[in-house]
Amino acid sequence: MTPTLIGRIQTRLFLLLVIGLPWTILVTPLLPRHLGVGTLGGLYATTLTAWFLVGLLGCCIWEPLYHLGQQFRWEKDWPILFGLLTSIPEALVLWSALPAYDTSPASGWTFCFHFFSTWIVMWLFAIGPIKIFLIRYRFRGGRIL
Amino acid sequence: MDAQQSIIVRSSDLAAPIPDPDRPAPGDLNQELLGTSLWTDDALARAQIPVFDVPLVTVGGGIGSFVLVDLLRIAGVPTNQIRTLTNLDVPWQTYEYLTRVSQIPRTERLRSDATGMPDNIWGFPSYALLEAAKEKTIAPLFNVLVEPIFTDYWTPRAGTAFAAIEREARRVGYFDTLAKGQVRMVRRRHGGGYYTILTPPPGATPTRRIAYRSRFVHIAVGYPGLRFLPDLQEYRQRYQDWTHVVNAYEPHEQVYEELKRRPCVVMVRGGGIVASRVLQRLMEDRWNHRAPTTIVHLFRTFISGTQDRGGPFWRRKGGDGWAYQGFNWPKGAWGGQLKESFEKLEGEDRANLYKKLGGTHTPKRKLWQQQMGRARAEGWYHTVHGTVEQVGRNEQRQVVSRVKLANGSMQDIVADFVIDATGLEGDLRDHRILADLLDHSGAGRNPMGRLDVERSFEIRGTRCEPGGRLYASGSMTLGGYYAGVDSFLGLQYAGLQIVDDLAAQGFCPRIGAQRSMSQWWRWVRNRPV
């Protein structure tokens, strides 16, 4: 991938909206319900908050940080492995920012399954099929608009 | 350097040459046409040159023309609206010739990204994905996942690209657009549009020339020519010796054959990918065919470590003489922040960015590193840092290069063969069509001395109102707002820009999301557009 900063932000928001949101709505009922998020409504509130925060923290903190990191690369690119591995620090920060989850392993599994499955689906879409719909995407540094 | 010092590897040498007529014939160019920049319909009629009308003509018939035709077809333009003027039989002909002689046969891998697919504007599924599916292995996918951090860039085999282009050319009816012959010139037409003069194969038409009258013309004639190092050219002319001093882009198989027969010293000049390829061939021949060759590798610029090219953000890896880079530009130049930088810069500033990112380089491939390491350890691969002052011949008829070393001292290096892998590109004027554009059609040069094009790849200054637009894509446009022009992906980008510009003028629909999706699905199923 060869993103620009604005392209990164647009891509993130686009992926969250087109892939992340439907995916979250689909998988939330399949997640185990327990503790603070015992009801389906409570679980939706939590997964949708997570979804929202991935967008907010991503645009305000993560993407500018990645963009800075990219400056140290001669190629001014962002290898697709980075797109996968950056999920780990983002997950850690998000986990600590979500009050509804407690520290039990069950909470951890619920969070991890939702977060990483959403991430991987978005990532897979971004490294390939997105270009079927947006023929100019790869020449525009990830800009959608 | 004059035009005679260029090696011509243009399409005219690859296909049967179609010479200019040597005596007056019906329907030929006359003094009136040759001397006029703006042609009238009457002037063509007076010269008795038959005129064919077609809205768009693409000149070249190589991969640049093919990619544009592919995109136009995908956008919905019928084949009868397009003529591809060429003396090539297939779009990959020149490219395959150049890759083969520079040691990339069909089974070897190119220096091209997995998604740079001339046959697939979407770049999905990539060549890596297709190879994984075909050969039932996840190795290419794993490679793409961890490149370039843990492994070399995955690149497709040359044969994969050629076969894919063939499939796509048949699918979109590319061959229906061909008109065979040699293009002589493109001139502006009084009343709008252009005339393109074609010299058809002898006997194919009653007249010596035919003319295409079109609103749009696209020029994609590839390299204007390849230049030979002046000192080597001088040697070849002085001693009339064309066998011991060769260019890597000429057929030079006889050198490798000779090396298998007797112990020789070969001097390789250049620090780019072609030098890497030539070294690989020489080294493998030594190991596999017991060719007792000693290699002297001459670097004019010797890179001993990471290069600082403008502060902490601009550091390129290097070592053992080479600068290392995966592709011919940093990746961000094709579609990322470097592309945006180029787009914004004008004149000197743009030239400076080209300079900062340019220079000669080669990919740091594990295989090549291992081979060079082993050859060095075995003591028959030597690198030299210096500039050649003169090339001559000794009594044993060996080639003697007088080299000024980096420390200032002089050294004579004796070699049985010299392979020039510097790959200097010729001047625009080396190509007759481009020279004619400069002289008659208002085309100019960009800050790098190549053909000056707009962001839309329209050749600046050549517009012929009402409605006429002249475009160019490929290596001749290097120095413009887009750096990666000499690559599969760059040709696709140029094609897309041109098709978008044509759409803005109402020639074809703009390829939107819906058209893109439905056409991609047709591509997948190999159905006609």
CSV table of N, CA and C in Angstrom, one decimal, chain B residues 58 78 80 92 96-97 218 234 326 330 339 351-352 392 431 435 438 485-486 498:
chain,number,residue,atom,x,y,z
B,58,THR,N,-3.9,5.0,-32.0
B,58,THR,CA,-2.8,4.8,-31.1
B,58,THR,C,-1.6,4.3,-31.9
B,78,PRO,N,-16.3,0.9,-29.1
B,78,PRO,CA,-16.2,-0.2,-30.1
B,78,PRO,C,-14.8,-0.2,-30.8
B,80,ASN,N,-14.1,-0.5,-33.8
B,80,ASN,CA,-14.0,0.3,-35.1
B,80,ASN,C,-13.8,1.8,-34.9
B,92,TRP,N,3.5,-7.5,-26.8
B,92,TRP,CA,4.7,-7.8,-25.9
B,92,TRP,C,6.0,-8.0,-26.7
B,96,GLU,N,9.4,-8.3,-24.9
B,96,GLU,CA,10.0,-9.7,-24.7
B,96,GLU,C,11.4,-9.7,-25.3
B,97,TYR,N,11.6,-9.0,-26.4
B,97,TYR,CA,12.9,-8.9,-27.0
B,97,TYR,C,13.9,-8.3,-26.0
B,218,HIS,N,-2.7,8.9,-29.9
B,218,HIS,CA,-1.9,8.5,-28.7
B,218,HIS,C,-0.6,7.9,-29.2
B,234,GLU,N,33.2,4.6,-29.5
B,234,GLU,CA,34.4,5.0,-30.2
B,234,GLU,C,35.3,3.8,-30.5
B,326,GLY,N,13.7,-1.7,-4.6
B,326,GLY,CA,12.8,-2.8,-5.2
B,326,GLY,C,12.5,-2.6,-6.6
B,330,PRO,N,10.8,4.5,-5.9
B,330,PRO,CA,10.3,4.1,-4.6
B,330,PRO,C,8.8,3.9,-4.8
B,339,LYS,N,3.9,10.4,-5.4
B,339,LYS,CA,3.1,10.7,-6.6
B,339,LYS,C,2.5,12.1,-6.4
B,351,ALA,N,12.4,18.6,-11.2
B,351,ALA,CA,13.7,17.9,-11.6
B,351,ALA,C,14.5,17.5,-10.4
B,352,ASN,N,14.5,18.4,-9.3
B,352,ASN,CA,15.3,18.1,-8.1
B,352,ASN,C,14.7,16.9,-7.4
B,392,GLY,N,40.9,0.9,-25.5
B,392,GLY,CA,41.7,0.6,-26.7
B,392,GLY,C,41.9,-0.9,-26.8
B,431,HIS,N,14.2,9.3,-32.2
B,431,HIS,CA,13.0,8.7,-32.8
B,431,HIS,C,12.3,9.6,-33.8
B,435,ALA,N,10.8,13.4,-33.0
B,435,ALA,CA,11.6,14.5,-33.6
B,435,ALA,C,10.6,15.4,-34.4
B,438,LEU,N,8.5,17.5,-32.3
B,438,LEU,CA,9.2,18.7,-31.8
B,438,LEU,C,9.3,19.7,-32.8
B,485,VAL,N,6.4,6.2,-15.2
B,485,VAL,CA,5.8,6.0,-16.5
B,485,VAL,C,6.3,4.8,-17.2
B,486,ASP,N,7.6,4.3,-16.9
B,486,ASP,CA,8.2,3.2,-17.6
B,486,ASP,C,8.0,1.9,-16.9
B,498,ILE,N,-5.7,9.1,-19.5
B,498,ILE,CA,-6.1,9.5,-20.9
B,498,ILE,C,-7.6,9.2,-21.1
